[in-house]
Amino acid sequence: MKRGFDRRIVIFVTMLLLTGCISEMNQTGFEESSEKITITIMHNWTIEDGKAVAMRRVLENFRATHPDVIVEEEGLSTDGLKARLRTLAAADEMPDLFVMWPGAMTKDFVKGNLLQPIDDMLDSKPEWRDHFIPHALDDFTVEGKTYTVPMNLAPTSIIYYNNALFDKHGVKVPTTWDELLVAINRFNEKGVIPIALGNKSNWVVQSTIFSTLADRITGTDWFKRAINQNGAAFTDPEFIRALELLQSLGTMKAFQPGFNSIDDNQMMQLFFEGKSAMVINGGWAASNIVQNAPKEVLDHTHVTILPAIHGGGGKARSASGVVGTGLGVNKKLDGARKAAALELFYALSGPEGQKATLDGNTLVSYNVEWDKSKANPMFVELYELIQNVEISPVYDGKLEAVTVEVMNNGLQELLLGADPLSVARKIQETQAAATAK
């Protein structure tokens, strides 16, 4: 009797131990774990435009379908994000996932050993990898390794114009540089801001106006040689001419007073209020316009590109731009946290994320089946415009970071009357020193 009782006790205890072991095994699995995994993401999806709304919705859906994953996010303005990432990079304290830019920033982060490539993930999903547009991954690829994929397409120099103001004042939508100058003078006579500008964040003029303007005159091949300091310099006559033309826009009051004192969001507000006939901004602005412009402005907003410049060495049907931002993956990520982070990466950057972006009136570098009949007509107009426009380099995506800052400050000064040759010399000296290292 005692022996049978003892045996039952042993069996009972053994079952308890086995149950505990099974429970512990379930807790270590990603799908069944009761122990939460925490991942961090830093982004610039903070304003109420279609892209930001779409990405925030994807984040919330991910949280709902992954209860074992805590996603800690930090949203910053574009300028704040760039500055914050540079600070974190210097301290080697990057978040798990973070929005980053192609070209120079990607190369700098790879050089700093901050990123891990995603080639294995791409190769495991060829149906995703092979749907990006040609060369979409080039500016995120360093020494044969790909570090992210673009989440949008970003022509940086689109003219958005209020056709109602053009019609009201009898102004022709410009297709040549001379016609642009005529339009500027006419709107000034009528008390309308010709082109709203917010260059407090000093990248705006360089990215949205000057990169395309300079390419119109110098041509892309010249710029590539100047970047590498190989047979071209930023003190060459064609670059000086580009600086002079930009300065002439400031001189003839193409922009409202105090343009270096307001930011790009305030710039867009001037356009929304019907105070300016035009605003020059990136393709990303379309989403903002669709989401936030009053109906009387939205219904009359159309798009075009910077006019052709007679005698220039560049192509007239072009606009500066990049393939768009992507998500960097922290080099230190591994194990279950890496697996969770890559799942979120795919949710935001994979086919569904790309479609959500396009549906949010933001261009993508990905081939998506799209019902244009459900989209805003202005965005459809932009989409069709870009199909017939060649993308030329944007300066801050190609130049050394230190040169970009010198150029951005120099263009601010140029529009306030600085000598073009003096500005050019500073840019040339900085790029020469940076590439000599």
Short mmCIF file of C-alpha atoms in Angstrom, two decimals:
data_model
loop_
_atom_site.label_atom_id
_atom_site.label_comp_id
_atom_site.label_asym_id
_atom_site.label_seq_id
_atom_site.Cartn_x
_atom_site.Cartn_y
_atom_site.Cartn_z
CA MET A 1 0.00 0.00 0.00
CA LYS A 2 2.72 2.48 0.93
CA ARG A 3 4.74 1.50 -2.14
CA GLY A 4 1.76 2.19 -4.47
CA PHE A 5 1.20 5.56 -2.82
CA ASP A 6 4.86 6.49 -3.24
CA ARG A 7 4.73 5.50 -6.89
CA ARG A 8 1.70 7.75 -7.47
CA ILE A 9 3.51 10.63 -5.78
CA VAL A 10 6.54 10.15 -8.07
CA ILE A 11 4.31 10.06 -11.17
CA PHE A 12 2.45 13.19 -10.06
CA VAL A 13 5.67 15.13 -9.37
CA THR A 14 7.15 13.98 -12.67
CA MET A 15 4.05 15.23 -14.55
CA LEU A 16 4.35 18.59 -12.84
CA LEU A 17 8.01 18.84 -13.82
CA LEU A 18 7.25 17.84 -17.42
CA THR A 19 4.43 20.36 -17.60
CA GLY A 20 6.80 23.03 -16.32
CA CYS A 21 9.41 22.09 -18.91
CA ILE A 22 6.87 22.20 -21.74
CA SER A 23 5.65 25.58 -20.53
CA GLU A 24 9.22 26.85 -20.38
CA MET A 25 9.89 25.57 -23.92
CA ASN A 26 6.80 27.39 -25.21
CA GLN A 27 7.98 30.58 -23.57
CA THR A 28 11.25 30.53 -25.52
CA GLY A 29 9.55 30.30 -28.93
CA PHE A 30 8.83 33.55 -30.82
CA GLU A 31 5.17 32.77 -31.52
CA GLU A 32 4.22 31.30 -28.13
CA SER A 33 6.41 33.34 -25.79
CA SER A 34 4.85 35.05 -22.80
CA GLU A 35 8.07 36.99 -22.37
CA LYS A 36 7.85 40.14 -24.44
CA ILE A 37 10.46 41.10 -27.02
CA THR A 38 11.15 44.83 -27.30
CA ILE A 39 12.36 46.48 -30.51
CA THR A 40 12.87 50.17 -31.21
CA ILE A 41 12.22 52.20 -34.35
CA MET A 42 12.97 55.84 -35.14
CA HIS A 43 11.14 57.54 -38.00
CA ASN A 44 9.83 60.81 -39.42
CA TRP A 45 6.16 59.77 -39.84
CA THR A 46 4.91 62.53 -37.60
CA ILE A 47 2.78 64.85 -39.74
CA GLU A 48 -0.72 64.27 -41.04
CA ASP A 49 0.08 63.30 -44.61
CA GLY A 50 -0.88 60.09 -46.38
CA LYS A 51 2.54 58.45 -46.13
CA ALA A 52 2.86 59.08 -42.39
CA VAL A 53 -0.70 57.97 -41.71
CA ALA A 54 -0.17 54.78 -43.74
CA MET A 55 3.05 53.88 -41.93
CA ARG A 56 1.55 54.54 -38.50
CA ARG A 57 -1.35 52.28 -39.44
CA VAL A 58 1.07 49.50 -40.43
CA LEU A 59 2.81 49.89 -37.06
CA GLU A 60 -0.49 49.56 -35.20
CA ASN A 61 -1.49 46.50 -37.24
CA PHE A 62 1.88 44.92 -36.45
CA ARG A 63 1.36 45.49 -32.75
CA ALA A 64 -2.10 43.92 -32.94
CA THR A 65 -0.86 40.80 -34.72
CA HIS A 66 2.35 40.45 -32.67
CA PRO A 67 1.28 40.68 -29.02
CA ASP A 68 4.65 39.26 -27.91
CA VAL A 69 6.52 42.21 -29.45
CA ILE A 70 6.71 45.65 -27.86
CA VAL A 71 7.49 48.28 -30.51
CA GLU A 72 8.95 51.42 -28.99
CA GLU A 73 8.90 54.23 -31.53
CA GLU A 74 10.30 57.73 -31.63
CA GLY A 75 8.96 60.08 -34.27
CA LEU A 76 10.85 63.23 -35.22
CA SER A 77 10.69 65.84 -37.95
CA THR A 78 12.91 65.11 -40.94
CA ASP A 79 15.51 67.62 -39.80
CA GLY A 80 15.33 66.40 -36.22
CA LEU A 81 15.68 62.79 -37.33
CA LYS A 82 18.78 63.45 -39.43
CA ALA A 83 20.44 65.33 -36.57
CA ARG A 84 19.47 62.69 -34.01
CA LEU A 85 20.77 59.84 -36.14
CA ARG A 86 24.13 61.56 -36.59
CA THR A 87 24.40 61.99 -32.82
CA LEU A 88 23.46 58.36 -32.13
CA ALA A 89 25.84 57.16 -34.83
CA ALA A 90 28.74 58.99 -33.20
CA ALA A 91 27.91 57.27 -29.90
CA ASP A 92 27.19 53.87 -31.54
CA GLU A 93 23.73 53.83 -29.94
CA MET A 94 21.48 53.36 -32.96
CA PRO A 95 17.88 52.16 -32.60
CA ASP A 96 17.01 48.71 -33.92
CA LEU A 97 15.33 50.12 -37.04
CA PHE A 98 15.57 53.69 -38.32
CA VAL A 99 14.59 55.67 -41.39
CA MET A 100 17.71 56.61 -43.34
CA TRP A 101 18.57 58.17 -46.67
CA PRO A 102 20.26 56.57 -49.69
CA GLY A 103 23.68 57.51 -50.98
CA ALA A 104 25.95 59.46 -48.66
CA MET A 105 24.18 58.63 -45.38
CA THR A 106 24.06 54.91 -46.14
CA LYS A 107 27.75 54.88 -47.05
CA ASP A 108 28.67 56.78 -43.89
CA PHE A 109 26.73 54.36 -41.69
CA VAL A 110 28.27 51.33 -43.40
CA LYS A 111 31.71 52.86 -42.96
CA GLY A 112 30.92 53.38 -39.27
CA ASN A 113 29.98 49.68 -38.92
CA LEU A 114 26.44 50.59 -37.83
CA LEU A 115 24.36 48.57 -40.32
CA GLN A 116 23.86 44.95 -41.23
CA PRO A 117 22.97 43.93 -44.79
CA ILE A 118 19.62 42.39 -45.72
CA ASP A 119 20.76 40.27 -48.70
CA ASP A 120 19.69 37.00 -47.06
CA MET A 121 16.20 38.37 -46.48
CA LEU A 122 15.95 39.66 -50.05
CA ASP A 123 17.15 36.34 -51.49
CA SER A 124 14.59 34.46 -49.40
CA LYS A 125 11.78 36.54 -50.92
CA PRO A 126 12.59 36.88 -54.65
CA GLU A 127 8.97 37.75 -55.44
CA TRP A 128 9.50 40.90 -53.34
CA ARG A 129 13.09 41.66 -54.35
CA ASP A 130 12.37 41.43 -58.09
CA HIS A 131 9.47 43.91 -58.10
CA PHE A 132 11.53 47.03 -57.38
CA ILE A 133 12.07 49.38 -60.31
CA PRO A 134 15.46 49.22 -62.09
CA HIS A 135 18.37 50.53 -60.00
CA ALA A 136 16.13 51.07 -56.96
CA LEU A 137 18.61 49.32 -54.68
CA ASP A 138 21.78 50.90 -56.09
CA ASP A 139 22.10 53.77 -53.59
CA PHE A 140 21.51 51.40 -50.70
CA THR A 141 24.20 48.98 -51.90
CA VAL A 142 27.80 49.35 -50.72
CA GLU A 143 30.60 47.06 -51.94
CA GLY A 144 28.12 44.52 -53.23
CA LYS A 145 25.97 44.33 -50.09
CA THR A 146 22.45 45.76 -49.87
CA TYR A 147 21.49 47.43 -46.60
CA THR A 148 17.84 48.29 -47.14
CA VAL A 149 15.15 48.90 -49.77
CA PRO A 150 13.41 52.16 -50.68
CA MET A 151 10.02 52.77 -49.10
CA ASN A 152 9.05 55.49 -51.56
CA LEU A 153 10.29 57.38 -54.63
CA ALA A 154 11.46 60.93 -54.04
CA PRO A 155 11.86 63.33 -56.93
CA THR A 156 12.96 66.37 -54.98
CA SER A 157 12.09 69.14 -57.44
CA ILE A 158 8.43 69.37 -58.47
CA ILE A 159 6.63 72.64 -59.15
CA TYR A 160 3.15 72.57 -57.63
CA TYR A 161 1.11 75.45 -59.03
CA ASN A 162 -2.33 76.92 -58.39
CA ASN A 163 -3.86 77.09 -61.85
CA ALA A 164 -6.69 79.33 -60.63
CA LEU A 165 -4.15 82.08 -59.87
CA PHE A 166 -2.48 81.63 -63.25
CA ASP A 167 -5.86 81.95 -64.99
CA LYS A 168 -7.00 84.88 -62.85
CA HIS A 169 -3.92 86.95 -63.68
CA GLY A 170 -3.47 85.77 -67.27
CA VAL A 171 -0.12 84.08 -66.65
CA LYS A 172 1.17 81.22 -68.79
CA VAL A 173 2.45 78.13 -66.98
CA PRO A 174 6.19 78.39 -67.77
CA THR A 175 7.93 75.85 -70.00
CA THR A 176 11.12 77.91 -70.48
CA TRP A 177 13.30 79.89 -68.09
CA ASP A 178 12.30 83.18 -69.73
CA GLU A 179 8.62 82.33 -69.27
CA LEU A 180 9.30 81.61 -65.61
CA LEU A 181 10.83 85.07 -65.20
CA VAL A 182 7.80 86.65 -66.90
CA ALA A 183 5.48 84.75 -64.53
CA ILE A 184 7.47 85.90 -61.49
CA ASN A 185 7.28 89.55 -62.54
CA ARG A 186 3.57 89.31 -63.31
CA PHE A 187 2.67 87.79 -59.95
CA ASN A 188 4.76 90.37 -58.13
CA GLU A 189 2.81 93.11 -59.93
CA LYS A 190 -0.43 91.54 -58.72
CA GLY A 191 0.69 91.16 -55.11
CA VAL A 192 0.90 87.36 -55.27
CA ILE A 193 3.95 85.50 -53.99
CA PRO A 194 5.38 83.85 -57.12
CA ILE A 195 7.10 80.92 -55.34
CA ALA A 196 6.64 80.17 -51.65
CA LEU A 197 9.94 79.22 -50.00
CA GLY A 198 10.86 78.08 -46.50
CA ASN A 199 14.63 77.71 -46.26
CA LYS A 200 15.14 77.94 -42.51
CA SER A 201 16.16 74.30 -42.67
CA ASN A 202 18.92 75.07 -45.11
CA TRP A 203 18.58 71.90 -47.21
CA VAL A 204 15.37 73.07 -48.89
CA VAL A 205 16.81 75.33 -51.60
CA GLN A 206 19.63 72.91 -52.37
CA SER A 207 17.39 69.86 -52.63
CA THR A 208 14.22 71.24 -54.20
CA ILE A 209 15.55 73.96 -56.51
CA PHE A 210 19.29 74.10 -56.93
CA SER A 211 20.03 70.43 -57.63
CA THR A 212 17.77 70.52 -60.69
CA LEU A 213 18.73 74.07 -61.69
CA ALA A 214 22.44 73.26 -61.59
CA ASP A 215 21.97 70.02 -63.53
CA ARG A 216 20.10 71.95 -66.24
CA ILE A 217 23.28 73.98 -66.79
CA THR A 218 26.20 71.68 -65.97
CA GLY A 219 24.78 68.31 -66.97
CA THR A 220 24.99 65.19 -64.82
CA ASP A 221 28.38 63.99 -66.14
CA TRP A 222 30.01 67.23 -65.00
CA PHE A 223 28.54 66.80 -61.51
CA LYS A 224 29.81 63.23 -61.22
CA ARG A 225 33.32 64.38 -62.13
CA ALA A 226 33.12 67.28 -59.68
CA ILE A 227 32.08 64.91 -56.88
CA ASN A 228 35.22 62.85 -57.47
CA GLN A 229 37.34 65.93 -58.21
CA ASN A 230 38.25 64.35 -61.51
CA GLY A 231 38.37 66.88 -64.34
CA ALA A 232 35.71 69.21 -62.92
CA ALA A 233 35.59 71.69 -60.05
CA PHE A 234 32.89 73.72 -58.35
CA THR A 235 34.67 76.86 -59.47
CA ASP A 236 34.08 76.00 -63.14
CA PRO A 237 32.14 78.62 -65.16
CA GLU A 238 29.05 76.44 -65.62
CA PHE A 239 28.62 75.99 -61.87
CA ILE A 240 29.15 79.72 -61.28
CA ARG A 241 26.39 80.37 -63.81
CA ALA A 242 24.05 78.07 -61.90
CA LEU A 243 24.75 79.98 -58.70
CA GLU A 244 24.14 83.27 -60.48
CA LEU A 245 20.77 82.11 -61.83
CA LEU A 246 19.65 81.00 -58.39
CA GLN A 247 20.75 84.33 -56.97
CA SER A 248 18.79 86.16 -59.68
CA LEU A 249 15.59 84.49 -58.42
CA GLY A 250 16.20 86.05 -55.02
CA THR A 251 17.06 89.42 -56.52
CA MET A 252 13.87 89.62 -58.58
CA LYS A 253 11.73 88.63 -55.57
CA ALA A 254 10.68 85.20 -56.78
CA PHE A 255 10.25 84.29 -53.09
CA GLN A 256 8.43 86.06 -50.25
CA PRO A 257 10.43 88.22 -47.79
CA GLY A 258 11.98 86.29 -44.91
CA PHE A 259 12.22 82.99 -46.79
CA ASN A 260 15.27 81.98 -44.74
CA SER A 261 13.27 82.44 -41.52
CA ILE A 262 10.42 79.97 -42.09
CA ASP A 263 10.53 76.21 -42.58
CA ASP A 264 9.13 74.01 -45.32
CA ASN A 265 5.88 73.35 -43.43
CA GLN A 266 5.22 77.10 -43.18
CA MET A 267 6.14 77.35 -46.86
CA MET A 268 3.40 74.86 -47.72
CA GLN A 269 0.95 76.80 -45.56
CA LEU A 270 1.46 79.89 -47.75
CA PHE A 271 0.48 77.76 -50.75
CA PHE A 272 -2.53 76.28 -48.91
CA GLU A 273 -3.75 79.78 -48.06
CA GLY A 274 -3.65 80.78 -51.73
CA LYS A 275 -0.98 83.40 -51.09
CA SER A 276 1.53 81.90 -53.54
CA ALA A 277 1.09 80.80 -57.14
CA MET A 278 3.76 78.10 -56.91
CA VAL A 279 5.76 76.06 -54.45
CA ILE A 280 8.75 73.90 -55.37
CA ASN A 281 8.99 70.78 -53.26
CA GLY A 282 9.61 67.06 -53.48
CA GLY A 283 7.21 64.38 -54.63
CA TRP A 284 6.48 63.75 -50.95
CA ALA A 285 4.59 67.06 -50.78
CA ALA A 286 1.77 65.61 -52.89
CA SER A 287 0.55 63.55 -49.95
CA ASN A 288 0.56 66.62 -47.72
CA ILE A 289 -1.38 68.64 -50.30
CA VAL A 290 -4.01 65.93 -50.79
CA GLN A 291 -4.40 65.48 -47.04
CA ASN A 292 -4.28 69.09 -45.85
CA ALA A 293 -4.88 71.65 -48.61
CA PRO A 294 -8.29 73.35 -48.69
CA LYS A 295 -10.52 72.00 -51.47
CA GLU A 296 -10.42 75.27 -53.38
CA VAL A 297 -6.62 74.99 -53.57
CA LEU A 298 -6.38 71.22 -54.04
CA ASP A 299 -8.84 71.22 -56.93
CA HIS A 300 -6.70 73.75 -58.82
CA THR A 301 -3.26 72.33 -58.01
CA HIS A 302 -1.27 70.89 -60.90
CA VAL A 303 2.33 69.79 -61.29
CA THR A 304 5.24 70.41 -63.63
CA ILE A 305 9.03 70.53 -63.52
CA LEU A 306 11.60 73.31 -63.59
CA PRO A 307 11.62 74.87 -67.08
CA ALA A 308 14.32 74.27 -69.65
CA ILE A 309 17.29 76.66 -69.65
CA HIS A 310 18.63 77.70 -73.04
CA GLY A 311 22.25 76.74 -73.62
CA GLY A 312 22.48 74.41 -70.65
CA GLY A 313 24.35 71.13 -70.74
CA GLY A 314 21.72 69.10 -68.90
CA LYS A 315 18.48 67.45 -69.96
CA ALA A 316 15.32 69.53 -69.93
CA ARG A 317 13.02 66.61 -69.04
CA SER A 318 14.65 65.78 -65.74
CA ALA A 319 14.28 66.43 -62.04
CA SER A 320 16.64 65.76 -59.16
CA GLY A 321 15.72 62.95 -56.84
CA VAL A 322 16.48 59.72 -55.05
CA VAL A 323 14.71 56.39 -54.78
CA GLY A 324 13.46 57.29 -51.31
CA THR A 325 14.20 56.54 -47.70
CA GLY A 326 14.62 53.04 -46.29
CA LEU A 327 14.90 51.34 -42.91
CA GLY A 328 18.38 50.74 -41.56
CA VAL A 329 18.91 47.60 -39.46
CA ASN A 330 21.18 47.98 -36.43
CA LYS A 331 24.39 45.96 -36.76
CA LYS A 332 24.03 44.72 -33.16
CA LEU A 333 20.65 43.03 -33.66
CA ASP A 334 20.58 39.24 -33.40
CA GLY A 335 18.44 36.33 -32.23
CA ALA A 336 14.75 36.79 -31.48
CA ARG A 337 14.98 40.59 -31.50
CA LYS A 338 16.48 40.55 -34.99
CA ALA A 339 13.75 38.16 -36.18
CA ALA A 340 11.05 40.45 -34.79
CA ALA A 341 12.68 43.57 -36.24
CA LEU A 342 12.92 42.00 -39.70
CA GLU A 343 9.24 41.05 -39.54
CA LEU A 344 8.41 44.71 -38.87
CA PHE A 345 10.86 45.74 -41.60
CA TYR A 346 8.97 43.55 -44.09
CA ALA A 347 5.57 44.81 -42.94
CA LEU A 348 6.65 48.40 -43.61
CA SER A 349 8.81 47.83 -46.72
CA GLY A 350 7.27 44.73 -48.28
CA PRO A 351 4.50 44.59 -50.90
CA GLU A 352 1.72 45.55 -48.49
CA GLY A 353 3.72 48.47 -47.11
CA GLN A 354 4.52 49.67 -50.63
CA LYS A 355 0.85 49.52 -51.62
CA ALA A 356 -0.18 51.37 -48.47
CA THR A 357 2.35 54.08 -49.34
CA LEU A 358 1.07 54.44 -52.91
CA ASP A 359 -2.52 54.50 -51.67
CA GLY A 360 -1.37 57.30 -49.36
CA ASN A 361 -0.57 59.50 -52.40
CA THR A 362 3.18 58.91 -52.18
CA LEU A 363 5.28 57.65 -55.09
CA VAL A 364 7.07 54.32 -54.67
CA SER A 365 10.10 52.63 -56.26
CA TYR A 366 8.14 49.39 -56.50
CA ASN A 367 5.82 47.92 -59.12
CA VAL A 368 2.36 47.88 -57.56
CA GLU A 369 -1.00 47.17 -59.15
CA TRP A 370 -2.88 50.40 -58.60
CA ASP A 371 -6.39 51.61 -59.30
CA LYS A 372 -5.89 55.20 -60.45
CA SER A 373 -9.64 55.83 -60.44
CA LYS A 374 -9.59 55.81 -56.64
CA ALA A 375 -6.66 58.25 -56.34
CA ASN A 376 -6.67 62.03 -56.19
CA PRO A 377 -6.37 63.51 -59.73
CA MET A 378 -3.42 65.73 -58.74
CA PHE A 379 -1.48 62.72 -57.47
CA VAL A 380 -2.31 60.77 -60.64
CA GLU A 381 -0.96 63.74 -62.61
CA LEU A 382 2.27 63.61 -60.60
CA TYR A 383 2.52 59.84 -61.04
CA GLU A 384 2.16 60.14 -64.83
CA LEU A 385 4.56 63.11 -65.00
CA ILE A 386 7.32 61.11 -63.30
CA GLN A 387 6.95 58.25 -65.78
CA ASN A 388 8.33 60.60 -68.44
CA VAL A 389 10.96 62.45 -66.42
CA GLU A 390 14.56 61.34 -65.94
CA ILE A 391 15.84 61.47 -62.37
CA SER A 392 19.11 63.38 -61.97
CA PRO A 393 21.25 63.39 -58.79
CA VAL A 394 20.25 65.44 -55.79
CA TYR A 395 23.33 67.14 -54.37
CA ASP A 396 22.93 66.11 -50.74
CA GLY A 397 22.63 62.48 -51.79
CA LYS A 398 26.03 62.43 -53.50
CA LEU A 399 28.36 65.00 -51.96
CA GLU A 400 30.39 64.43 -48.81
CA ALA A 401 28.37 65.33 -45.70
CA VAL A 402 30.71 68.20 -44.77
CA THR A 403 30.38 69.63 -48.30
CA VAL A 404 26.61 69.44 -48.15
CA GLU A 405 26.57 71.59 -45.03
CA VAL A 406 28.91 74.15 -46.60
CA MET A 407 26.77 74.23 -49.74
CA ASN A 408 23.49 74.58 -47.85
CA ASN A 409 24.84 77.49 -45.81
CA GLY A 410 26.40 79.00 -48.91
CA LEU A 411 23.09 78.96 -50.82
CA GLN A 412 21.37 80.70 -47.92
CA GLU A 413 24.04 83.40 -48.07
CA LEU A 414 23.88 83.55 -51.86
CA LEU A 415 20.18 84.40 -51.78
CA LEU A 416 21.00 87.23 -49.38
CA GLY A 417 23.60 88.70 -51.76
CA ALA A 418 26.85 86.75 -51.19
CA ASP A 419 29.35 86.61 -54.06
CA PRO A 420 28.75 83.48 -56.20
CA LEU A 421 32.47 82.91 -56.76
CA SER A 422 33.16 83.09 -53.01
CA VAL A 423 30.41 80.52 -52.36
CA ALA A 424 31.79 78.28 -55.12
CA ARG A 425 35.32 78.40 -53.69
CA LYS A 426 34.15 77.28 -50.26
CA ILE A 427 32.27 74.34 -51.79
CA GLN A 428 35.24 73.37 -53.96
CA GLU A 429 37.77 73.59 -51.13
CA THR A 430 35.58 71.49 -48.83
CA GLN A 431 34.89 68.75 -51.36
CA ALA A 432 38.55 68.62 -52.42
CA ALA A 433 39.68 68.22 -48.82
CA ALA A 434 37.01 65.61 -48.05
CA THR A 435 37.80 63.44 -51.06
CA ALA A 436 41.55 63.65 -50.47
CA LYS A 437 41.26 61.78 -47.16
#
